[in-house]
Amino acid sequence: MFDIYVNGTDSLLLKFKQEISESINSQVLAVKDKIQRSKQNFEILGIEELVSAYASLLIYYDPLKLSFSSLKDFLNKIKKEELSLDKKSALCMNVPLCYDDEFGLDLDFVSSHTRLSKNELIKLHTEPFYRIYMLGFMAGFAYLGGLNEKLFTPRLKSPRTSLESGSVGIADKQTGIYPIKSPGGWQIIARSPLNFFDKQNQKKPVLLEAGMFLKFKAIDKKEYYEIKEAVDKNAYKKEIYEYKDS
């Protein structure tokens, strides 16, 4: 299922089959969940942090509480177990996006590159249920799987120095949401009024999680500002429901 590599004096890297696929990512998240539950049930002590990616899992541990050999034995035990990888219900969130020219800075370019009208582009972009494979690059940045190949567009040749939070872009075969104001090199086609990173929320500052699904919903400019105002007042009710992949 995975190979174990030393990553430093306080971390190990689990490498799964190196491909971007839902089945491999499901294995990564299943192992991560197993370790988290073992940690919560005090079956193992000393694991500090788990960082999942497309096809790997990085484990940080405290060498003063957990030896390398003990951790390796624990992981080899997990390798021999039957982990449930059946498709099951997962959380899905509806994410409103405004594709107005004010927010879709590169909408014209992407439309020209893909030879699609803006309406066709929006339809294809809002059609899939996107799986969140991993969070990375910056706090809360979700890497999504499921972008229609007709929308594949190269990154900007020169990244912008500043993008507004909630900006949604395309880079090669991926689409993603910038959770905070930051530089960025993706082709920006829309913006969401939702708040994806809240530093004031110490319990759960990041809105999204690996393994969740997102469904984009096109809204107009008026709706964007109405939702943004509700979000700023903590009055917006997020649309979250169970989604079972068929």
PDB file of C-alpha atoms in Angstrom:
ATOM      1  CA  MET A   1       0.000   0.000   0.000  1.00  0.00           C
ATOM      2  CA  PHE A   2       2.815   2.389   0.915  1.00  0.00           C
ATOM      3  CA  ASP A   3       6.563   2.567   1.461  1.00  0.00           C
ATOM      4  CA  ILE A   4       8.143   4.246   4.483  1.00  0.00           C
ATOM      5  CA  TYR A   5      10.946   6.794   4.109  1.00  0.00           C
ATOM      6  CA  VAL A   6      12.885   8.740   6.716  1.00  0.00           C
ATOM      7  CA  ASN A   7      12.237  12.442   6.106  1.00  0.00           C
ATOM      8  CA  GLY A   8      14.277  13.954   8.926  1.00  0.00           C
ATOM      9  CA  THR A   9      14.961  13.552  12.620  1.00  0.00           C
ATOM     10  CA  ASP A  10      11.282  14.035  13.490  1.00  0.00           C
ATOM     11  CA  SER A  11       9.298  12.926  10.430  1.00  0.00           C
ATOM     12  CA  LEU A  12       8.511  10.010   8.154  1.00  0.00           C
ATOM     13  CA  LEU A  13       7.076  10.037   4.660  1.00  0.00           C
ATOM     14  CA  LEU A  14       4.632   7.393   3.466  1.00  0.00           C
ATOM     15  CA  LYS A  15       4.686   7.077  -0.329  1.00  0.00           C
ATOM     16  CA  PHE A  16       1.779   5.413  -2.072  1.00  0.00           C
ATOM     17  CA  LYS A  17       1.576   4.612  -5.782  1.00  0.00           C
ATOM     18  CA  GLN A  18       2.679   7.873  -7.404  1.00  0.00           C
ATOM     19  CA  GLU A  19      -0.341   8.862  -9.443  1.00  0.00           C
ATOM     20  CA  ILE A  20      -3.145  11.412  -9.127  1.00  0.00           C
ATOM     21  CA  SER A  21      -6.273   9.339  -8.737  1.00  0.00           C
ATOM     22  CA  GLU A  22      -9.243   9.133  -6.414  1.00  0.00           C
ATOM     23  CA  SER A  23      -8.442   5.544  -5.443  1.00  0.00           C
ATOM     24  CA  ILE A  24      -4.865   6.331  -4.360  1.00  0.00           C
ATOM     25  CA  ASN A  25      -5.926   9.502  -2.551  1.00  0.00           C
ATOM     26  CA  SER A  26      -8.619   7.470  -0.753  1.00  0.00           C
ATOM     27  CA  GLN A  27      -5.888   5.144   0.514  1.00  0.00           C
ATOM     28  CA  VAL A  28      -3.866   8.119   1.783  1.00  0.00           C
ATOM     29  CA  LEU A  29      -6.866   9.556   3.645  1.00  0.00           C
ATOM     30  CA  ALA A  30      -7.874   6.148   5.019  1.00  0.00           C
ATOM     31  CA  VAL A  31      -4.396   5.657   6.535  1.00  0.00           C
ATOM     32  CA  LYS A  32      -4.432   9.231   7.839  1.00  0.00           C
ATOM     33  CA  ASP A  33      -7.823   8.615   9.460  1.00  0.00           C
ATOM     34  CA  LYS A  34      -6.593   5.341  10.998  1.00  0.00           C
ATOM     35  CA  ILE A  35      -3.563   7.096  12.531  1.00  0.00           C
ATOM     36  CA  GLN A  36      -5.693   9.967  13.844  1.00  0.00           C
ATOM     37  CA  ARG A  37      -8.140   7.557  15.486  1.00  0.00           C
ATOM     38  CA  SER A  38      -5.284   5.560  17.016  1.00  0.00           C
ATOM     39  CA  LYS A  39      -3.855   8.808  18.356  1.00  0.00           C
ATOM     40  CA  GLN A  40      -7.199   9.870  19.844  1.00  0.00           C
ATOM     41  CA  ASN A  41      -7.668   6.447  21.438  1.00  0.00           C
ATOM     42  CA  PHE A  42      -4.159   6.626  22.965  1.00  0.00           C
ATOM     43  CA  GLU A  43      -3.036   3.569  21.002  1.00  0.00           C
ATOM     44  CA  ILE A  44       0.059   5.548  20.035  1.00  0.00           C
ATOM     45  CA  LEU A  45       1.588   8.657  21.612  1.00  0.00           C
ATOM     46  CA  GLY A  46       3.982  11.196  20.158  1.00  0.00           C
ATOM     47  CA  ILE A  47       2.534  11.891  16.710  1.00  0.00           C
ATOM     48  CA  GLU A  48       2.419  15.664  16.286  1.00  0.00           C
ATOM     49  CA  GLU A  49       1.003  16.324  12.808  1.00  0.00           C
ATOM     50  CA  LEU A  50      -0.223  14.536   9.676  1.00  0.00           C
ATOM     51  CA  VAL A  51       0.038  16.218   6.266  1.00  0.00           C
ATOM     52  CA  SER A  52      -1.638  14.458   3.363  1.00  0.00           C
ATOM     53  CA  ALA A  53      -0.960  15.051  -0.342  1.00  0.00           C
ATOM     54  CA  TYR A  54      -2.155  13.438  -3.578  1.00  0.00           C
ATOM     55  CA  ALA A  55      -0.243  10.197  -3.033  1.00  0.00           C
ATOM     56  CA  SER A  56       1.766  10.610   0.158  1.00  0.00           C
ATOM     57  CA  LEU A  57       1.420  11.224   3.876  1.00  0.00           C
ATOM     58  CA  LEU A  58       3.967  13.128   5.950  1.00  0.00           C
ATOM     59  CA  ILE A  59       4.084  12.214   9.640  1.00  0.00           C
ATOM     60  CA  TYR A  60       5.688  14.520  12.198  1.00  0.00           C
ATOM     61  CA  TYR A  61       6.439  12.965  15.582  1.00  0.00           C
ATOM     62  CA  ASP A  62       8.217  13.780  18.837  1.00  0.00           C
ATOM     63  CA  PRO A  63      11.333  11.541  19.109  1.00  0.00           C
ATOM     64  CA  LEU A  64      11.341  12.065  22.879  1.00  0.00           C
ATOM     65  CA  LYS A  65       7.900  10.435  23.143  1.00  0.00           C
ATOM     66  CA  LEU A  66       7.961   8.019  20.211  1.00  0.00           C
ATOM     67  CA  SER A  67      10.972   6.155  18.839  1.00  0.00           C
ATOM     68  CA  PHE A  68      11.542   5.665  15.135  1.00  0.00           C
ATOM     69  CA  SER A  69      11.411   1.861  15.480  1.00  0.00           C
ATOM     70  CA  SER A  70       8.109   1.966  17.424  1.00  0.00           C
ATOM     71  CA  LEU A  71       6.508   4.250  14.858  1.00  0.00           C
ATOM     72  CA  LYS A  72       7.744   2.078  11.991  1.00  0.00           C
ATOM     73  CA  ASP A  73       6.356  -1.052  13.675  1.00  0.00           C
ATOM     74  CA  PHE A  74       3.017   0.708  14.139  1.00  0.00           C
ATOM     75  CA  LEU A  75       2.902   1.714  10.451  1.00  0.00           C
ATOM     76  CA  ASN A  76       3.861  -1.760   9.253  1.00  0.00           C
ATOM     77  CA  LYS A  77       0.983  -3.106  11.332  1.00  0.00           C
ATOM     78  CA  ILE A  78      -1.391  -0.728   9.549  1.00  0.00           C
ATOM     79  CA  LYS A  79      -0.057  -1.950   6.178  1.00  0.00           C
ATOM     80  CA  LYS A  80      -1.251  -5.459   7.022  1.00  0.00           C
ATOM     81  CA  GLU A  81      -4.735  -4.346   8.062  1.00  0.00           C
ATOM     82  CA  GLU A  82      -7.788  -4.244   5.829  1.00  0.00           C
ATOM     83  CA  LEU A  83      -8.703  -0.577   5.583  1.00  0.00           C
ATOM     84  CA  SER A  84     -12.166   0.301   4.370  1.00  0.00           C
ATOM     85  CA  LEU A  85     -11.806   1.961   0.982  1.00  0.00           C
ATOM     86  CA  ASP A  86     -15.435   1.574  -0.077  1.00  0.00           C
ATOM     87  CA  LYS A  87     -16.973   4.655  -1.577  1.00  0.00           C
ATOM     88  CA  LYS A  88     -18.943   6.298   1.166  1.00  0.00           C
ATOM     89  CA  SER A  89     -20.778   9.491   1.861  1.00  0.00           C
ATOM     90  CA  ALA A  90     -18.573  12.554   2.097  1.00  0.00           C
ATOM     91  CA  LEU A  91     -19.268  16.166   2.866  1.00  0.00           C
ATOM     92  CA  CYS A  92     -20.017  18.348  -0.124  1.00  0.00           C
ATOM     93  CA  MET A  93     -20.202  22.137  -0.063  1.00  0.00           C
ATOM     94  CA  ASN A  94     -21.884  24.382  -2.594  1.00  0.00           C
ATOM     95  CA  VAL A  95     -19.555  27.271  -3.403  1.00  0.00           C
ATOM     96  CA  PRO A  96     -21.069  30.372  -5.062  1.00  0.00           C
ATOM     97  CA  LEU A  97     -18.886  31.901  -7.792  1.00  0.00           C
ATOM     98  CA  CYS A  98     -19.299  35.160  -9.676  1.00  0.00           C
ATOM     99  CA  TYR A  99     -17.847  35.066 -13.193  1.00  0.00           C
ATOM    100  CA  ASP A 100     -18.370  38.787 -13.800  1.00  0.00           C
ATOM    101  CA  ASP A 101     -15.557  40.552 -15.703  1.00  0.00           C
ATOM    102  CA  GLU A 102     -14.670  42.454 -12.509  1.00  0.00           C
ATOM    103  CA  PHE A 103     -13.677  39.144 -10.857  1.00  0.00           C
ATOM    104  CA  GLY A 104     -12.801  36.982 -13.867  1.00  0.00           C
ATOM    105  CA  LEU A 105      -9.533  38.721 -14.690  1.00  0.00           C
ATOM    106  CA  ASP A 106      -8.513  36.074 -17.233  1.00  0.00           C
ATOM    107  CA  LEU A 107     -11.939  34.947 -18.365  1.00  0.00           C
ATOM    108  CA  ASP A 108     -11.431  36.374 -21.848  1.00  0.00           C
ATOM    109  CA  PHE A 109      -8.065  34.636 -22.243  1.00  0.00           C
ATOM    110  CA  VAL A 110      -9.357  31.265 -21.011  1.00  0.00           C
ATOM    111  CA  SER A 111     -12.374  31.589 -23.305  1.00  0.00           C
ATOM    112  CA  SER A 112     -10.103  32.326 -26.257  1.00  0.00           C
ATOM    113  CA  HIS A 113      -7.589  29.593 -25.375  1.00  0.00           C
ATOM    114  CA  THR A 114     -10.278  26.910 -24.965  1.00  0.00           C
ATOM    115  CA  ARG A 115     -12.351  28.219 -27.885  1.00  0.00           C
ATOM    116  CA  LEU A 116     -15.414  28.234 -25.666  1.00  0.00           C
ATOM    117  CA  SER A 117     -17.927  30.998 -25.153  1.00  0.00           C
ATOM    118  CA  LYS A 118     -18.084  32.399 -21.627  1.00  0.00           C
ATOM    119  CA  ASN A 119     -21.420  30.692 -21.060  1.00  0.00           C
ATOM    120  CA  GLU A 120     -19.994  27.343 -22.215  1.00  0.00           C
ATOM    121  CA  LEU A 121     -16.936  27.868 -20.017  1.00  0.00           C
ATOM    122  CA  ILE A 122     -19.070  28.609 -16.948  1.00  0.00           C
ATOM    123  CA  LYS A 123     -21.316  25.614 -17.639  1.00  0.00           C
ATOM    124  CA  LEU A 124     -18.341  23.243 -17.859  1.00  0.00           C
ATOM    125  CA  HIS A 125     -16.672  24.758 -14.776  1.00  0.00           C
ATOM    126  CA  THR A 126     -19.778  24.450 -12.574  1.00  0.00           C
ATOM    127  CA  GLU A 127     -20.791  20.984 -13.801  1.00  0.00           C
ATOM    128  CA  PRO A 128     -18.483  18.612 -11.824  1.00  0.00           C
ATOM    129  CA  PHE A 129     -18.371  17.643  -8.192  1.00  0.00           C
ATOM    130  CA  TYR A 130     -14.732  18.484  -7.404  1.00  0.00           C
ATOM    131  CA  ARG A 131     -12.843  16.299  -4.958  1.00  0.00           C
ATOM    132  CA  ILE A 132     -10.399  18.064  -2.635  1.00  0.00           C
ATOM    133  CA  TYR A 133      -7.244  15.974  -2.951  1.00  0.00           C
ATOM    134  CA  MET A 134      -5.060  18.045  -0.655  1.00  0.00           C
ATOM    135  CA  LEU A 135      -4.505  21.414   1.005  1.00  0.00           C
ATOM    136  CA  GLY A 136      -1.196  23.154   0.439  1.00  0.00           C
ATOM    137  CA  PHE A 137       0.819  26.021  -1.042  1.00  0.00           C
ATOM    138  CA  MET A 138      -0.801  28.328   1.527  1.00  0.00           C
ATOM    139  CA  ALA A 139      -3.190  27.843   4.451  1.00  0.00           C
ATOM    140  CA  GLY A 140      -6.474  26.517   3.107  1.00  0.00           C
ATOM    141  CA  PHE A 141      -5.576  26.349  -0.601  1.00  0.00           C
ATOM    142  CA  ALA A 142      -7.476  23.351  -1.967  1.00  0.00           C
ATOM    143  CA  TYR A 143      -6.203  21.323  -4.916  1.00  0.00           C
ATOM    144  CA  LEU A 144      -9.266  20.026  -6.731  1.00  0.00           C
ATOM    145  CA  GLY A 145      -9.668  17.039  -9.012  1.00  0.00           C
ATOM    146  CA  GLY A 146     -12.309  16.782 -11.718  1.00  0.00           C
ATOM    147  CA  LEU A 147     -11.709  19.735 -14.044  1.00  0.00           C
ATOM    148  CA  ASN A 148     -13.090  19.112 -17.536  1.00  0.00           C
ATOM    149  CA  GLU A 149     -10.178  18.666 -19.961  1.00  0.00           C
ATOM    150  CA  LYS A 150     -11.784  21.193 -22.317  1.00  0.00           C
ATOM    151  CA  LEU A 151     -10.881  23.846 -19.718  1.00  0.00           C
ATOM    152  CA  PHE A 152      -7.186  22.981 -19.352  1.00  0.00           C
ATOM    153  CA  THR A 153      -5.256  26.268 -19.618  1.00  0.00           C
ATOM    154  CA  PRO A 154      -1.585  27.065 -18.886  1.00  0.00           C
ATOM    155  CA  ARG A 155      -0.553  29.247 -15.978  1.00  0.00           C
ATOM    156  CA  LEU A 156       0.237  32.922 -16.394  1.00  0.00           C
ATOM    157  CA  LYS A 157       3.697  33.537 -17.820  1.00  0.00           C
ATOM    158  CA  SER A 158       4.255  36.108 -15.072  1.00  0.00           C
ATOM    159  CA  PRO A 159       2.375  35.707 -11.741  1.00  0.00           C
ATOM    160  CA  ARG A 160       0.375  38.609 -10.360  1.00  0.00           C
ATOM    161  CA  THR A 161       1.746  40.225  -7.214  1.00  0.00           C
ATOM    162  CA  SER A 162      -1.677  40.325  -5.571  1.00  0.00           C
ATOM    163  CA  LEU A 163      -4.970  38.464  -5.890  1.00  0.00           C
ATOM    164  CA  GLU A 164      -8.063  38.970  -3.752  1.00  0.00           C
ATOM    165  CA  SER A 165      -9.159  36.181  -1.411  1.00  0.00           C
ATOM    166  CA  GLY A 166     -11.772  33.929  -2.953  1.00  0.00           C
ATOM    167  CA  SER A 167     -10.276  34.267  -6.445  1.00  0.00           C
ATOM    168  CA  VAL A 168     -10.807  31.093  -8.471  1.00  0.00           C
ATOM    169  CA  GLY A 169      -8.354  30.102 -11.167  1.00  0.00           C
ATOM    170  CA  ILE A 170      -7.224  27.448 -13.593  1.00  0.00           C
ATOM    171  CA  ALA A 171      -3.639  26.235 -13.954  1.00  0.00           C
ATOM    172  CA  ASP A 172      -2.983  23.467 -16.448  1.00  0.00           C
ATOM    173  CA  LYS A 173      -5.226  20.549 -15.402  1.00  0.00           C
ATOM    174  CA  GLN A 174      -6.379  22.010 -12.080  1.00  0.00           C
ATOM    175  CA  THR A 175      -8.764  24.569 -10.687  1.00  0.00           C
ATOM    176  CA  GLY A 176      -8.511  26.070  -7.209  1.00  0.00           C
ATOM    177  CA  ILE A 177      -9.506  28.851  -4.825  1.00  0.00           C
ATOM    178  CA  TYR A 178      -7.118  31.377  -3.285  1.00  0.00           C
ATOM    179  CA  PRO A 179      -8.161  31.439   0.417  1.00  0.00           C
ATOM    180  CA  ILE A 180      -6.319  34.672   1.265  1.00  0.00           C
ATOM    181  CA  LYS A 181      -5.050  37.761  -0.527  1.00  0.00           C
ATOM    182  CA  SER A 182      -1.748  36.718  -2.077  1.00  0.00           C
ATOM    183  CA  PRO A 183       0.392  36.593  -5.215  1.00  0.00           C
ATOM    184  CA  GLY A 184      -0.674  34.002  -7.769  1.00  0.00           C
ATOM    185  CA  GLY A 185       0.006  32.636 -11.233  1.00  0.00           C
ATOM    186  CA  TRP A 186      -3.271  30.900 -12.036  1.00  0.00           C
ATOM    187  CA  GLN A 187      -5.692  32.131 -14.725  1.00  0.00           C
ATOM    188  CA  ILE A 188      -8.447  33.829 -12.701  1.00  0.00           C
ATOM    189  CA  ILE A 189     -11.977  33.247 -13.997  1.00  0.00           C
ATOM    190  CA  ALA A 190     -14.219  33.988 -10.988  1.00  0.00           C
ATOM    191  CA  ARG A 191     -14.394  34.905  -7.311  1.00  0.00           C
ATOM    192  CA  SER A 192     -16.293  33.481  -4.362  1.00  0.00           C
ATOM    193  CA  PRO A 193     -17.723  35.657  -1.559  1.00  0.00           C
ATOM    194  CA  LEU A 194     -17.091  32.931   1.025  1.00  0.00           C
ATOM    195  CA  ASN A 195     -14.344  33.163   3.630  1.00  0.00           C
ATOM    196  CA  PHE A 196     -12.002  30.177   3.230  1.00  0.00           C
ATOM    197  CA  PHE A 197      -9.486  31.141   5.906  1.00  0.00           C
ATOM    198  CA  ASP A 198     -10.377  32.858   9.181  1.00  0.00           C
ATOM    199  CA  LYS A 199      -7.410  33.499  11.441  1.00  0.00           C
ATOM    200  CA  GLN A 200      -9.785  34.586  14.212  1.00  0.00           C
ATOM    201  CA  ASN A 201     -11.258  31.087  14.346  1.00  0.00           C
ATOM    202  CA  GLN A 202      -8.614  29.297  16.397  1.00  0.00           C
ATOM    203  CA  LYS A 203     -10.596  26.047  16.481  1.00  0.00           C
ATOM    204  CA  LYS A 204     -11.047  25.696  12.705  1.00  0.00           C
ATOM    205  CA  PRO A 205      -9.429  28.524  10.721  1.00  0.00           C
ATOM    206  CA  VAL A 206      -9.507  26.563   7.429  1.00  0.00           C
ATOM    207  CA  LEU A 207     -12.939  26.045   5.897  1.00  0.00           C
ATOM    208  CA  LEU A 208     -12.139  23.098   3.604  1.00  0.00           C
ATOM    209  CA  GLU A 209     -10.706  19.634   4.220  1.00  0.00           C
ATOM    210  CA  ALA A 210      -9.081  16.959   2.066  1.00  0.00           C
ATOM    211  CA  GLY A 211     -11.640  14.348   1.029  1.00  0.00           C
ATOM    212  CA  MET A 212     -14.522  16.824   0.786  1.00  0.00           C
ATOM    213  CA  PHE A 213     -16.281  17.652  -2.470  1.00  0.00           C
ATOM    214  CA  LEU A 214     -17.109  21.107  -3.851  1.00  0.00           C
ATOM    215  CA  LYS A 215     -19.889  22.051  -6.260  1.00  0.00           C
ATOM    216  CA  PHE A 216     -19.570  25.481  -7.848  1.00  0.00           C
ATOM    217  CA  LYS A 217     -22.714  27.540  -8.365  1.00  0.00           C
ATOM    218  CA  ALA A 218     -22.719  30.550 -10.708  1.00  0.00           C
ATOM    219  CA  ILE A 219     -24.151  33.754  -9.225  1.00  0.00           C
ATOM    220  CA  ASP A 220     -24.458  37.308 -10.513  1.00  0.00           C
ATOM    221  CA  LYS A 221     -22.745  40.396  -9.136  1.00  0.00           C
ATOM    222  CA  LYS A 222     -25.731  41.421  -7.001  1.00  0.00           C
ATOM    223  CA  GLU A 223     -25.850  37.994  -5.354  1.00  0.00           C
ATOM    224  CA  TYR A 224     -22.079  38.126  -4.809  1.00  0.00           C
ATOM    225  CA  TYR A 225     -22.258  41.312  -2.747  1.00  0.00           C
ATOM    226  CA  GLU A 226     -25.362  40.125  -0.863  1.00  0.00           C
ATOM    227  CA  ILE A 227     -23.611  36.912   0.160  1.00  0.00           C
ATOM    228  CA  LYS A 228     -20.382  38.783   0.951  1.00  0.00           C
ATOM    229  CA  GLU A 229     -22.282  41.092   3.304  1.00  0.00           C
ATOM    230  CA  ALA A 230     -23.922  38.107   5.005  1.00  0.00           C
ATOM    231  CA  VAL A 231     -20.544  36.373   5.371  1.00  0.00           C
ATOM    232  CA  ASP A 232     -18.987  39.492   6.906  1.00  0.00           C
ATOM    233  CA  LYS A 233     -21.843  39.585   9.444  1.00  0.00           C
ATOM    234  CA  ASN A 234     -21.538  35.837  10.167  1.00  0.00           C
ATOM    235  CA  ALA A 235     -25.113  35.490   8.908  1.00  0.00           C
ATOM    236  CA  TYR A 236     -24.486  33.309   5.863  1.00  0.00           C
ATOM    237  CA  LYS A 237     -25.575  29.681   6.133  1.00  0.00           C
ATOM    238  CA  LYS A 238     -23.186  27.458   4.194  1.00  0.00           C
ATOM    239  CA  GLU A 239     -24.768  24.798   1.986  1.00  0.00           C
ATOM    240  CA  ILE A 240     -23.179  21.552   3.170  1.00  0.00           C
ATOM    241  CA  TYR A 241     -24.644  18.113   2.599  1.00  0.00           C
ATOM    242  CA  GLU A 242     -23.699  14.475   2.184  1.00  0.00           C
ATOM    243  CA  TYR A 243     -22.536  13.403  -1.235  1.00  0.00           C
ATOM    244  CA  LYS A 244     -22.057   9.791  -2.266  1.00  0.00           C
ATOM    245  CA  ASP A 245     -19.879   9.300  -5.310  1.00  0.00           C
ATOM    246  CA  SER A 246     -21.536   6.876  -7.702  1.00  0.00           C
TER     247      SER A 246
END
